[in-house]
Structures are given as structure tokens and as C-alpha cells.
């Protein structure tokens, strides 16, 4: 395969993104040295038990994450993907990130496996609401009096069946799969490169480091997300 990808030659393209995609914009990472879980115990801020014990504390933690995310802006890599989507309608993003950076770059067709900092829900009434207010949530309690819960997959939560099913459908029928900035240790996301490969997709990894998933890829690009995407799709300009 030529070095530069011809998008029109593929029927269904998936960009599969992880924390490394956002880290390049400066969004703090959660795991690893210096990550958020070094400073905050997830048991106190990112699980259903913590929310039931201390809803105010959990909501305040997520409001801080929203504030931090807004200090960052999508990088060229986010914008390259968004530009490709504006020209072709067979491109999907499946992301493990919850920060909304792809949306802020103008992307559509995004599957958020782990939920979003920008949605909140009432589990009593079964309502999910977008909340794009800067920083703090518009409201912390529903009209019915229940605490509103960030619509995020926390530790010990099950993933949303419909979201996983949609991701499985499109990944198992794609013919180009590009993984960017994920270490491949969180399931079921870690199974996606194999799923794409089993379907015969051409699989590419963009990551400065080797990962547990590297084995499945036909091509690996050991560069940061933005430079890797620029080279892969032949973008010449610096957005
Ligand atoms: P991870 O932290 O396990 O791995 C990040 C990967 O990104 C590493 O392999 C690293 O080498 C690579 N990387 C670092 N800088 C890069 C760059 N500039 N370009 C390309 N790659 C780069 O992340 P993960 O695999 O996504 O798993 C982390 C979990 O934590 C996920 O479940 C995710 O939901 C959550 N998370 C979300 C966010 C967010 O929303 N921004 C941030 C951190 C973690």
C-alpha cells in the first residue's frame, strides 16, 4: 500500500482513539505516572458507590474535569479527521475519550464508548441530557429531586449495550481501521483491532510507543497523532 491513504478507495473507515489523542492537546491523562488517579482515588470520585455516598463531591470532581478540558483545544490531528469527514460520509470515530475534543473539532459520527463529560442523566426518570455549559453543570439535581449523574462509564460500570453493539457493527464491517493513542489495555476496546483485522480491514496504528495491540496492525506509525495523520493522509498545510 502507498504511503498516503486514498480515502475514496475504502467503503468504511474507523478512527479509533484513546487518551493519547487528547494528551497531545494537553488533556490530563488518568492512568500512569502523574495521571489523575495519582491525585484522586477513583473509589472516591469515579464509581457508583462514591456517587451514592457523596454526589456533590463526585459532581465537583467532574466539573473540574470539564474546566480542564475546556482549557485545551483540539489539535491538528482532530481537525484532519474532521476535514476528512466533511469530504466523505463513510468515516466513523470510535473513541474511549470522554472529553468531547472530536466534537469541538467539528467531527460527527462519533461513538463514545465511555460516555461524555458533556452529558448528564437522571437514572430515576431514565433521561439523558446534553450539558455544554462552561465548567459547572447547568443543574446538579433533576426536577424530580434526584441527583443528576455524569453520563460516563465509571469503574465497575457495564458499558452501554446499544453503544457497544453499534461499535461492533461498524468495526466488524470496516475495511480501514486506524488506531490512535490507545495502549489497548482497557476492554472491550482492546479487542477492536482484532475484530477489524478478522474482517479483513487494513489496520494502522499511530502511536509513538509500541502497544499490546501492535501485533494486529499492518502498518505502524511511530509518531504523535497530528504528525502521523498529516503524513498518512498527505495533508500539506499546518492548520
Ligand atoms: P492509555 O493512557 O492507556 O494509553 C495512551 C496511549 O497513547 C499510550 O500508548 C501512549 O503511548 C499514546 N500516546 C501518548 N501521546 C501520544 C500522541 N501524542 N499521539 C499518539 N499516541 C500517543 O489510554 P487508553 O488506551 O485510551 O485507555 C485509557 C482509559 O482512560 C480509557 O478507558 C479512557 O476512557 C480513559 N481516559 C480518557 C481520557 C479523555 O477523555 N481524554 C483521558 C485519559 C483516559
mmCIF file with all atom_site columns, N, CA and C in Angstrom, residues 64-128:
data_model
loop_
_atom_site.group_PDB
_atom_site.id
_atom_site.type_symbol
_atom_site.label_atom_id
_atom_site.label_alt_id
_atom_site.label_comp_id
_atom_site.label_asym_id
_atom_site.label_entity_id
_atom_site.label_seq_id
_atom_site.pdbx_PDB_ins_code
_atom_site.Cartn_x
_atom_site.Cartn_y
_atom_site.Cartn_z
_atom_site.occupancy
_atom_site.B_iso_or_equiv
_atom_site.pdbx_formal_charge
_atom_site.auth_seq_id
_atom_site.auth_comp_id
_atom_site.auth_asym_id
_atom_site.auth_atom_id
_atom_site.pdbx_PDB_model_num
ATOM 1   N N  . UNK A 1 64  ? -14.569 19.852 37.538 1.00 0.00 ? 64  UNK A N  1
ATOM 2   C CA . UNK A 1 64  ? -13.153 20.197 37.384 1.00 0.00 ? 64  UNK A CA 1
ATOM 3   C C  . UNK A 1 64  ? -12.591 19.602 36.084 1.00 0.00 ? 64  UNK A C  1
ATOM 4   N N  . UNK A 1 65  ? -13.007 18.384 35.764 1.00 0.00 ? 65  UNK A N  1
ATOM 5   C CA . UNK A 1 65  ? -12.554 17.746 34.512 1.00 0.00 ? 65  UNK A CA 1
ATOM 6   C C  . UNK A 1 65  ? -13.051 18.543 33.306 1.00 0.00 ? 65  UNK A C  1
ATOM 7   N N  . UNK A 1 66  ? -14.298 19.072 33.416 1.00 0.00 ? 66  UNK A N  1
ATOM 8   C CA . UNK A 1 66  ? -14.846 19.876 32.321 1.00 0.00 ? 66  UNK A CA 1
ATOM 9   C C  . UNK A 1 66  ? -14.035 21.169 32.165 1.00 0.00 ? 66  UNK A C  1
ATOM 10  N N  . UNK A 1 67  ? -13.696 21.778 33.290 1.00 0.00 ? 67  UNK A N  1
ATOM 11  C CA . UNK A 1 67  ? -12.915 23.024 33.249 1.00 0.00 ? 67  UNK A CA 1
ATOM 12  C C  . UNK A 1 67  ? -11.544 22.754 32.617 1.00 0.00 ? 67  UNK A C  1
ATOM 13  N N  . UNK A 1 68  ? -10.908 21.658 33.027 1.00 0.00 ? 68  UNK A N  1
ATOM 14  C CA . UNK A 1 68  ? -9.582  21.305 32.488 1.00 0.00 ? 68  UNK A CA 1
ATOM 15  C C  . UNK A 1 68  ? -9.676  21.039 30.984 1.00 0.00 ? 68  UNK A C  1
ATOM 16  N N  . UNK A 1 69  ? -10.725 20.333 30.567 1.00 0.00 ? 69  UNK A N  1
ATOM 17  C CA . UNK A 1 69  ? -10.878 20.007 29.139 1.00 0.00 ? 69  UNK A CA 1
ATOM 18  C C  . UNK A 1 69  ? -11.033 21.289 28.316 1.00 0.00 ? 69  UNK A C  1
ATOM 19  N N  . UNK A 1 70  ? -11.762 22.249 28.873 1.00 0.00 ? 70  UNK A N  1
ATOM 20  C CA . UNK A 1 70  ? -12.000 23.493 28.125 1.00 0.00 ? 70  UNK A CA 1
ATOM 21  C C  . UNK A 1 70  ? -10.761 24.376 28.015 1.00 0.00 ? 70  UNK A C  1
ATOM 22  N N  . UNK A 1 71  ? -9.775  24.108 28.887 1.00 0.00 ? 71  UNK A N  1
ATOM 23  C CA . UNK A 1 71  ? -8.507  24.871 28.774 1.00 0.00 ? 71  UNK A CA 1
ATOM 24  C C  . UNK A 1 71  ? -7.713  24.393 27.552 1.00 0.00 ? 71  UNK A C  1
ATOM 25  N N  . UNK A 1 72  ? -8.106  23.232 27.010 1.00 0.00 ? 72  UNK A N  1
ATOM 26  C CA . UNK A 1 72  ? -7.357  22.641 25.880 1.00 0.00 ? 72  UNK A CA 1
ATOM 27  C C  . UNK A 1 72  ? -8.160  22.819 24.597 1.00 0.00 ? 72  UNK A C  1
ATOM 28  N N  . UNK A 1 73  ? -7.455  22.835 23.485 1.00 0.00 ? 73  UNK A N  1
ATOM 29  C CA . UNK A 1 73  ? -8.164  22.937 22.199 1.00 0.00 ? 73  UNK A CA 1
ATOM 30  C C  . UNK A 1 73  ? -7.778  21.752 21.311 1.00 0.00 ? 73  UNK A C  1
ATOM 31  N N  . UNK A 1 74  ? -8.698  21.340 20.433 1.00 0.00 ? 74  UNK A N  1
ATOM 32  C CA . UNK A 1 74  ? -8.378  20.227 19.530 1.00 0.00 ? 74  UNK A CA 1
ATOM 33  C C  . UNK A 1 74  ? -7.123  20.550 18.729 1.00 0.00 ? 74  UNK A C  1
ATOM 34  N N  . UNK A 1 75  ? -6.284  19.543 18.498 1.00 0.00 ? 75  UNK A N  1
ATOM 35  C CA . UNK A 1 75  ? -5.046  19.776 17.744 1.00 0.00 ? 75  UNK A CA 1
ATOM 36  C C  . UNK A 1 75  ? -5.260  19.465 16.258 1.00 0.00 ? 75  UNK A C  1
ATOM 37  N N  . UNK A 1 76  ? -4.204  19.603 15.490 1.00 0.00 ? 76  UNK A N  1
ATOM 38  C CA . UNK A 1 76  ? -4.314  19.415 14.042 1.00 0.00 ? 76  UNK A CA 1
ATOM 39  C C  . UNK A 1 76  ? -4.859  18.036 13.688 1.00 0.00 ? 76  UNK A C  1
ATOM 40  N N  . UNK A 1 77  ? -4.479  17.032 14.470 1.00 0.00 ? 77  UNK A N  1
ATOM 41  C CA . UNK A 1 77  ? -4.959  15.673 14.192 1.00 0.00 ? 77  UNK A CA 1
ATOM 42  C C  . UNK A 1 77  ? -6.475  15.586 14.264 1.00 0.00 ? 77  UNK A C  1
ATOM 43  N N  . UNK A 1 78  ? -7.073  16.191 15.308 1.00 0.00 ? 78  UNK A N  1
ATOM 44  C CA . UNK A 1 78  ? -8.543  16.216 15.408 1.00 0.00 ? 78  UNK A CA 1
ATOM 45  C C  . UNK A 1 78  ? -9.123  16.899 14.163 1.00 0.00 ? 78  UNK A C  1
ATOM 46  N N  . UNK A 1 79  ? -8.462  17.992 13.755 1.00 0.00 ? 79  UNK A N  1
ATOM 47  C CA . UNK A 1 79  ? -9.000  18.770 12.635 1.00 0.00 ? 79  UNK A CA 1
ATOM 48  C C  . UNK A 1 79  ? -8.846  18.034 11.295 1.00 0.00 ? 79  UNK A C  1
ATOM 49  N N  . UNK A 1 80  ? -7.771  17.282 11.136 1.00 0.00 ? 80  UNK A N  1
ATOM 50  C CA . UNK A 1 80  ? -7.609  16.497 9.903  1.00 0.00 ? 80  UNK A CA 1
ATOM 51  C C  . UNK A 1 80  ? -8.746  15.481 9.770  1.00 0.00 ? 80  UNK A C  1
ATOM 52  N N  . UNK A 1 81  ? -9.060  14.810 10.883 1.00 0.00 ? 81  UNK A N  1
ATOM 53  C CA . UNK A 1 81  ? -10.144 13.808 10.833 1.00 0.00 ? 81  UNK A CA 1
ATOM 54  C C  . UNK A 1 81  ? -11.467 14.491 10.482 1.00 0.00 ? 81  UNK A C  1
ATOM 55  N N  . UNK A 1 82  ? -11.699 15.639 11.118 1.00 0.00 ? 82  UNK A N  1
ATOM 56  C CA . UNK A 1 82  ? -12.941 16.371 10.859 1.00 0.00 ? 82  UNK A CA 1
ATOM 57  C C  . UNK A 1 82  ? -13.015 16.809 9.378  1.00 0.00 ? 82  UNK A C  1
ATOM 58  N N  . UNK A 1 83  ? -11.894 17.227 8.841  1.00 0.00 ? 83  UNK A N  1
ATOM 59  C CA . UNK A 1 83  ? -11.885 17.641 7.428  1.00 0.00 ? 83  UNK A CA 1
ATOM 60  C C  . UNK A 1 83  ? -12.158 16.471 6.508  1.00 0.00 ? 83  UNK A C  1
ATOM 61  N N  . UNK A 1 84  ? -11.615 15.311 6.831  1.00 0.00 ? 84  UNK A N  1
ATOM 62  C CA . UNK A 1 84  ? -11.887 14.118 6.014  1.00 0.00 ? 84  UNK A CA 1
ATOM 63  C C  . UNK A 1 84  ? -13.385 13.789 6.068  1.00 0.00 ? 84  UNK A C  1
ATOM 64  N N  . UNK A 1 85  ? -13.968 13.927 7.265  1.00 0.00 ? 85  UNK A N  1
ATOM 65  C CA . UNK A 1 85  ? -15.396 13.619 7.403  1.00 0.00 ? 85  UNK A CA 1
ATOM 66  C C  . UNK A 1 85  ? -16.262 14.593 6.607  1.00 0.00 ? 85  UNK A C  1
ATOM 67  N N  . UNK A 1 86  ? -15.780 15.828 6.451  1.00 0.00 ? 86  UNK A N  1
ATOM 68  C CA . UNK A 1 86  ? -16.561 16.794 5.674  1.00 0.00 ? 86  UNK A CA 1
ATOM 69  C C  . UNK A 1 86  ? -16.571 16.432 4.178  1.00 0.00 ? 86  UNK A C  1
ATOM 70  N N  . UNK A 1 87  ? -15.544 15.706 3.747  1.00 0.00 ? 87  UNK A N  1
ATOM 71  C CA . UNK A 1 87  ? -15.452 15.344 2.325  1.00 0.00 ? 87  UNK A CA 1
ATOM 72  C C  . UNK A 1 87  ? -16.045 13.966 2.035  1.00 0.00 ? 87  UNK A C  1
ATOM 73  N N  . UNK A 1 88  ? -16.065 13.093 3.006  1.00 0.00 ? 88  UNK A N  1
ATOM 74  C CA . UNK A 1 88  ? -16.518 11.704 2.796  1.00 0.00 ? 88  UNK A CA 1
ATOM 75  C C  . UNK A 1 88  ? -17.478 11.334 3.922  1.00 0.00 ? 88  UNK A C  1
ATOM 76  N N  . UNK A 1 89  ? -18.538 10.580 3.568  1.00 0.00 ? 89  UNK A N  1
ATOM 77  C CA . UNK A 1 89  ? -19.506 10.262 4.627  1.00 0.00 ? 89  UNK A CA 1
ATOM 78  C C  . UNK A 1 89  ? -19.390 8.836  5.153  1.00 0.00 ? 89  UNK A C  1
ATOM 79  N N  . UNK A 1 90  ? -18.289 8.166  4.837  1.00 0.00 ? 90  UNK A N  1
ATOM 80  C CA . UNK A 1 90  ? -18.164 6.778  5.324  1.00 0.00 ? 90  UNK A CA 1
ATOM 81  C C  . UNK A 1 90  ? -17.080 6.671  6.401  1.00 0.00 ? 90  UNK A C  1
ATOM 82  N N  . UNK A 1 91  ? -16.953 7.737  7.195  1.00 0.00 ? 91  UNK A N  1
ATOM 83  C CA . UNK A 1 91  ? -15.895 7.755  8.214  1.00 0.00 ? 91  UNK A CA 1
ATOM 84  C C  . UNK A 1 91  ? -16.521 7.867  9.604  1.00 0.00 ? 91  UNK A C  1
ATOM 85  N N  . UNK A 1 92  ? -16.123 6.967  10.475 1.00 0.00 ? 92  UNK A N  1
ATOM 86  C CA . UNK A 1 92  ? -16.626 6.957  11.854 1.00 0.00 ? 92  UNK A CA 1
ATOM 87  C C  . UNK A 1 92  ? -15.474 7.147  12.836 1.00 0.00 ? 92  UNK A C  1
ATOM 88  N N  . UNK A 1 93  ? -15.817 7.719  13.977 1.00 0.00 ? 93  UNK A N  1
ATOM 89  C CA . UNK A 1 93  ? -14.848 7.777  15.082 1.00 0.00 ? 93  UNK A CA 1
ATOM 90  C C  . UNK A 1 93  ? -15.412 6.932  16.222 1.00 0.00 ? 93  UNK A C  1
ATOM 91  N N  . UNK A 1 94  ? -14.600 6.032  16.729 1.00 0.00 ? 94  UNK A N  1
ATOM 92  C CA . UNK A 1 94  ? -14.961 5.299  17.954 1.00 0.00 ? 94  UNK A CA 1
ATOM 93  C C  . UNK A 1 94  ? -13.922 5.737  18.976 1.00 0.00 ? 94  UNK A C  1
ATOM 94  N N  . UNK A 1 95  ? -14.381 6.392  20.040 1.00 0.00 ? 95  UNK A N  1
ATOM 95  C CA . UNK A 1 95  ? -13.407 6.935  20.993 1.00 0.00 ? 95  UNK A CA 1
ATOM 96  C C  . UNK A 1 95  ? -13.625 6.410  22.403 1.00 0.00 ? 95  UNK A C  1
ATOM 97  N N  . UNK A 1 96  ? -12.502 6.275  23.109 1.00 0.00 ? 96  UNK A N  1
ATOM 98  C CA . UNK A 1 96  ? -12.575 5.941  24.534 1.00 0.00 ? 96  UNK A CA 1
ATOM 99  C C  . UNK A 1 96  ? -12.554 7.217  25.371 1.00 0.00 ? 96  UNK A C  1
ATOM 100 N N  . UNK A 1 97  ? -12.354 8.347  24.720 1.00 0.00 ? 97  UNK A N  1
ATOM 101 C CA . UNK A 1 97  ? -12.221 9.603  25.457 1.00 0.00 ? 97  UNK A CA 1
ATOM 102 C C  . UNK A 1 97  ? -13.595 10.182 25.786 1.00 0.00 ? 97  UNK A C  1
ATOM 103 N N  . UNK A 1 98  ? -13.640 10.900 26.886 1.00 0.00 ? 98  UNK A N  1
ATOM 104 C CA . UNK A 1 98  ? -14.919 11.440 27.362 1.00 0.00 ? 98  UNK A CA 1
ATOM 105 C C  . UNK A 1 98  ? -14.945 12.969 27.276 1.00 0.00 ? 98  UNK A C  1
ATOM 106 N N  . UNK A 1 99  ? -13.898 13.544 26.663 1.00 0.00 ? 99  UNK A N  1
ATOM 107 C CA . UNK A 1 99  ? -13.694 14.988 26.773 1.00 0.00 ? 99  UNK A CA 1
ATOM 108 C C  . UNK A 1 99  ? -14.345 15.826 25.681 1.00 0.00 ? 99  UNK A C  1
ATOM 109 N N  . UNK A 1 100 ? -14.918 15.185 24.656 1.00 0.00 ? 100 UNK A N  1
ATOM 110 C CA . UNK A 1 100 ? -15.615 15.941 23.599 1.00 0.00 ? 100 UNK A CA 1
ATOM 111 C C  . UNK A 1 100 ? -14.698 16.672 22.630 1.00 0.00 ? 100 UNK A C  1
ATOM 112 N N  . UNK A 1 101 ? -13.422 16.328 22.588 1.00 0.00 ? 101 UNK A N  1
ATOM 113 C CA . UNK A 1 101 ? -12.499 17.064 21.703 1.00 0.00 ? 101 UNK A CA 1
ATOM 114 C C  . UNK A 1 101 ? -12.836 16.844 20.219 1.00 0.00 ? 101 UNK A C  1
ATOM 115 N N  . UNK A 1 102 ? -13.260 15.642 19.847 1.00 0.00 ? 102 UNK A N  1
ATOM 116 C CA . UNK A 1 102 ? -13.607 15.412 18.434 1.00 0.00 ? 102 UNK A CA 1
ATOM 117 C C  . UNK A 1 102 ? -14.791 16.300 18.016 1.00 0.00 ? 102 UNK A C  1
ATOM 118 N N  . UNK A 1 103 ? -15.793 16.386 18.894 1.00 0.00 ? 103 UNK A N  1
ATOM 119 C CA . UNK A 1 103 ? -16.947 17.249 18.569 1.00 0.00 ? 103 UNK A CA 1
ATOM 120 C C  . UNK A 1 103 ? -16.492 18.698 18.428 1.00 0.00 ? 103 UNK A C  1
ATOM 121 N N  . UNK A 1 104 ? -15.605 19.139 19.319 1.00 0.00 ? 104 UNK A N  1
ATOM 122 C CA . UNK A 1 104 ? -15.162 20.534 19.252 1.00 0.00 ? 104 UNK A CA 1
ATOM 123 C C  . UNK A 1 104 ? -14.359 20.813 17.984 1.00 0.00 ? 104 UNK A C  1
ATOM 124 N N  . UNK A 1 105 ? -13.796 19.763 17.379 1.00 0.00 ? 105 UNK A N  1
ATOM 125 C CA . UNK A 1 105 ? -13.085 19.943 16.108 1.00 0.00 ? 105 UNK A CA 1
ATOM 126 C C  . UNK A 1 105 ? -14.061 19.889 14.929 1.00 0.00 ? 105 UNK A C  1
ATOM 127 N N  . UNK A 1 106 ? -15.340 19.680 15.223 1.00 0.00 ? 106 UNK A N  1
ATOM 128 C CA . UNK A 1 106 ? -16.353 19.680 14.156 1.00 0.00 ? 106 UNK A CA 1
ATOM 129 C C  . UNK A 1 106 ? -16.695 18.299 13.632 1.00 0.00 ? 106 UNK A C  1
ATOM 130 N N  . UNK A 1 107 ? -16.217 17.252 14.281 1.00 0.00 ? 107 UNK A N  1
ATOM 131 C CA . UNK A 1 107 ? -16.500 15.891 13.808 1.00 0.00 ? 107 UNK A CA 1
ATOM 132 C C  . UNK A 1 107 ? -17.923 15.464 14.136 1.00 0.00 ? 107 UNK A C  1
ATOM 133 N N  . UNK A 1 108 ? -18.408 14.512 13.312 1.00 0.00 ? 108 UNK A N  1
ATOM 134 C CA . UNK A 1 108 ? -19.707 13.867 13.559 1.00 0.00 ? 108 UNK A CA 1
ATOM 135 C C  . UNK A 1 108 ? -19.486 12.368 13.497 1.00 0.00 ? 108 UNK A C  1
ATOM 136 N N  . UNK A 1 109 ? -20.563 11.600 13.575 1.00 0.00 ? 109 UNK A N  1
ATOM 137 C CA . UNK A 1 109 ? -20.443 10.121 13.544 1.00 0.00 ? 109 UNK A CA 1
ATOM 138 C C  . UNK A 1 109 ? -19.431 9.637  14.587 1.00 0.00 ? 109 UNK A C  1
ATOM 139 N N  . UNK A 1 110 ? -19.690 10.012 15.836 1.00 0.00 ? 110 UNK A N  1
ATOM 140 C CA . UNK A 1 110 ? -18.759 9.667  16.917 1.00 0.00 ? 110 UNK A CA 1
ATOM 141 C C  . UNK A 1 110 ? -19.445 8.706  17.876 1.00 0.00 ? 110 UNK A C  1
ATOM 142 N N  . UNK A 1 111 ? -18.799 7.608  18.156 1.00 0.00 ? 111 UNK A N  1
ATOM 143 C CA . UNK A 1 111 ? -19.305 6.683  19.170 1.00 0.00 ? 111 UNK A CA 1
ATOM 144 C C  . UNK A 1 111 ? -18.421 6.831  20.395 1.00 0.00 ? 111 UNK A C  1
ATOM 145 N N  . UNK A 1 112 ? -19.028 7.249  21.496 1.00 0.00 ? 112 UNK A N  1
ATOM 146 C CA . UNK A 1 112 ? -18.263 7.461  22.733 1.00 0.00 ? 112 UNK A CA 1
ATOM 147 C C  . UNK A 1 112 ? -18.462 6.246  23.643 1.00 0.00 ? 112 UNK A C  1
ATOM 148 N N  . UNK A 1 113 ? -17.486 5.372  23.634 1.00 0.00 ? 113 UNK A N  1
ATOM 149 C CA . UNK A 1 113 ? -17.621 4.099  24.363 1.00 0.00 ? 113 UNK A CA 1
ATOM 150 C C  . UNK A 1 113 ? -17.776 4.309  25.858 1.00 0.00 ? 113 UNK A C  1
ATOM 151 N N  . UNK A 1 114 ? -17.089 5.324  26.385 1.00 0.00 ? 114 UNK A N  1
ATOM 152 C CA . UNK A 1 114 ? -17.066 5.512  27.835 1.00 0.00 ? 114 UNK A CA 1
ATOM 153 C C  . UNK A 1 114 ? -17.878 6.721  28.293 1.00 0.00 ? 114 UNK A C  1
ATOM 154 N N  . UNK A 1 115 ? -18.781 7.195  27.424 1.00 0.00 ? 115 UNK A N  1
ATOM 155 C CA . UNK A 1 115 ? -19.646 8.299  27.798 1.00 0.00 ? 115 UNK A CA 1
ATOM 156 C C  . UNK A 1 115 ? -19.006 9.653  27.561 1.00 0.00 ? 115 UNK A C  1
ATOM 157 N N  . UNK A 1 116 ? -19.578 10.678 28.216 1.00 0.00 ? 116 UNK A N  1
ATOM 158 C CA . UNK A 1 116 ? -19.112 12.036 27.938 1.00 0.00 ? 116 UNK A CA 1
ATOM 159 C C  . UNK A 1 116 ? -19.240 12.925 29.170 1.00 0.00 ? 116 UNK A C  1
ATOM 160 N N  . UNK A 1 117 ? -18.244 13.777 29.319 1.00 0.00 ? 117 UNK A N  1
ATOM 161 C CA . UNK A 1 117 ? -18.295 14.807 30.371 1.00 0.00 ? 117 UNK A CA 1
ATOM 162 C C  . UNK A 1 117 ? -19.394 15.815 30.095 1.00 0.00 ? 117 UNK A C  1
ATOM 163 N N  . UNK A 1 118 ? -19.896 15.816 28.862 1.00 0.00 ? 118 UNK A N  1
ATOM 164 C CA . UNK A 1 118 ? -20.820 16.869 28.431 1.00 0.00 ? 118 UNK A CA 1
ATOM 165 C C  . UNK A 1 118 ? -22.266 16.379 28.391 1.00 0.00 ? 118 UNK A C  1
ATOM 166 N N  . UNK A 1 119 ? -22.507 15.240 29.043 1.00 0.00 ? 119 UNK A N  1
ATOM 167 C CA . UNK A 1 119 ? -23.885 14.753 29.217 1.00 0.00 ? 119 UNK A CA 1
ATOM 168 C C  . UNK A 1 119 ? -24.092 14.395 30.684 1.00 0.00 ? 119 UNK A C  1
ATOM 169 N N  . UNK A 1 120 ? -25.343 14.541 31.097 1.00 0.00 ? 120 UNK A N  1
ATOM 170 C CA . UNK A 1 120 ? -25.691 14.212 32.480 1.00 0.00 ? 120 UNK A CA 1
ATOM 171 C C  . UNK A 1 120 ? -27.025 13.477 32.412 1.00 0.00 ? 120 UNK A C  1
ATOM 172 N N  . UNK A 1 121 ? -27.324 12.652 33.398 1.00 0.00 ? 121 UNK A N  1
ATOM 173 C CA . UNK A 1 121 ? -28.574 11.894 33.273 1.00 0.00 ? 121 UNK A CA 1
ATOM 174 C C  . UNK A 1 121 ? -29.281 11.737 34.612 1.00 0.00 ? 121 UNK A C  1
ATOM 175 N N  . UNK A 1 122 ? -30.606 11.492 34.499 1.00 0.00 ? 122 UNK A N  1
ATOM 176 C CA . UNK A 1 122 ? -31.398 11.194 35.692 1.00 0.00 ? 122 UNK A CA 1
ATOM 177 C C  . UNK A 1 122 ? -31.735 9.712  35.620 1.00 0.00 ? 122 UNK A C  1
ATOM 178 N N  . UNK A 1 123 ? -31.171 8.930  36.487 1.00 0.00 ? 123 UNK A N  1
ATOM 179 C CA . UNK A 1 123 ? -31.421 7.486  36.453 1.00 0.00 ? 123 UNK A CA 1
ATOM 180 C C  . UNK A 1 123 ? -32.834 7.156  36.931 1.00 0.00 ? 123 UNK A C  1
ATOM 181 N N  . UNK A 1 124 ? -33.427 8.068  37.714 1.00 0.00 ? 124 UNK A N  1
ATOM 182 C CA . UNK A 1 124 ? -34.801 7.860  38.199 1.00 0.00 ? 124 UNK A CA 1
ATOM 183 C C  . UNK A 1 124 ? -35.789 7.915  37.033 1.00 0.00 ? 124 UNK A C  1
ATOM 184 N N  . UNK A 1 125 ? -35.613 8.946  36.189 1.00 0.00 ? 125 UNK A N  1
ATOM 185 C CA . UNK A 1 125 ? -36.555 9.148  35.080 1.00 0.00 ? 125 UNK A CA 1
ATOM 186 C C  . UNK A 1 125 ? -36.031 8.569  33.766 1.00 0.00 ? 125 UNK A C  1
ATOM 187 N N  . UNK A 1 126 ? -34.796 8.066  33.767 1.00 0.00 ? 126 UNK A N  1
ATOM 188 C CA . UNK A 1 126 ? -34.230 7.495  32.542 1.00 0.00 ? 126 UNK A CA 1
ATOM 189 C C  . UNK A 1 126 ? -33.975 8.545  31.464 1.00 0.00 ? 126 UNK A C  1
ATOM 190 N N  . UNK A 1 127 ? -33.633 9.769  31.885 1.00 0.00 ? 127 UNK A N  1
ATOM 191 C CA . UNK A 1 127 ? -33.405 10.861 30.907 1.00 0.00 ? 127 UNK A CA 1
ATOM 192 C C  . UNK A 1 127 ? -31.914 11.138 30.780 1.00 0.00 ? 127 UNK A C  1
ATOM 193 N N  . UNK A 1 128 ? -31.451 11.345 29.545 1.00 0.00 ? 128 UNK A N  1
ATOM 194 C CA . UNK A 1 128 ? -30.057 11.762 29.332 1.00 0.00 ? 128 UNK A CA 1
ATOM 195 C C  . UNK A 1 128 ? -30.095 13.148 28.692 1.00 0.00 ? 128 UNK A C  1
#
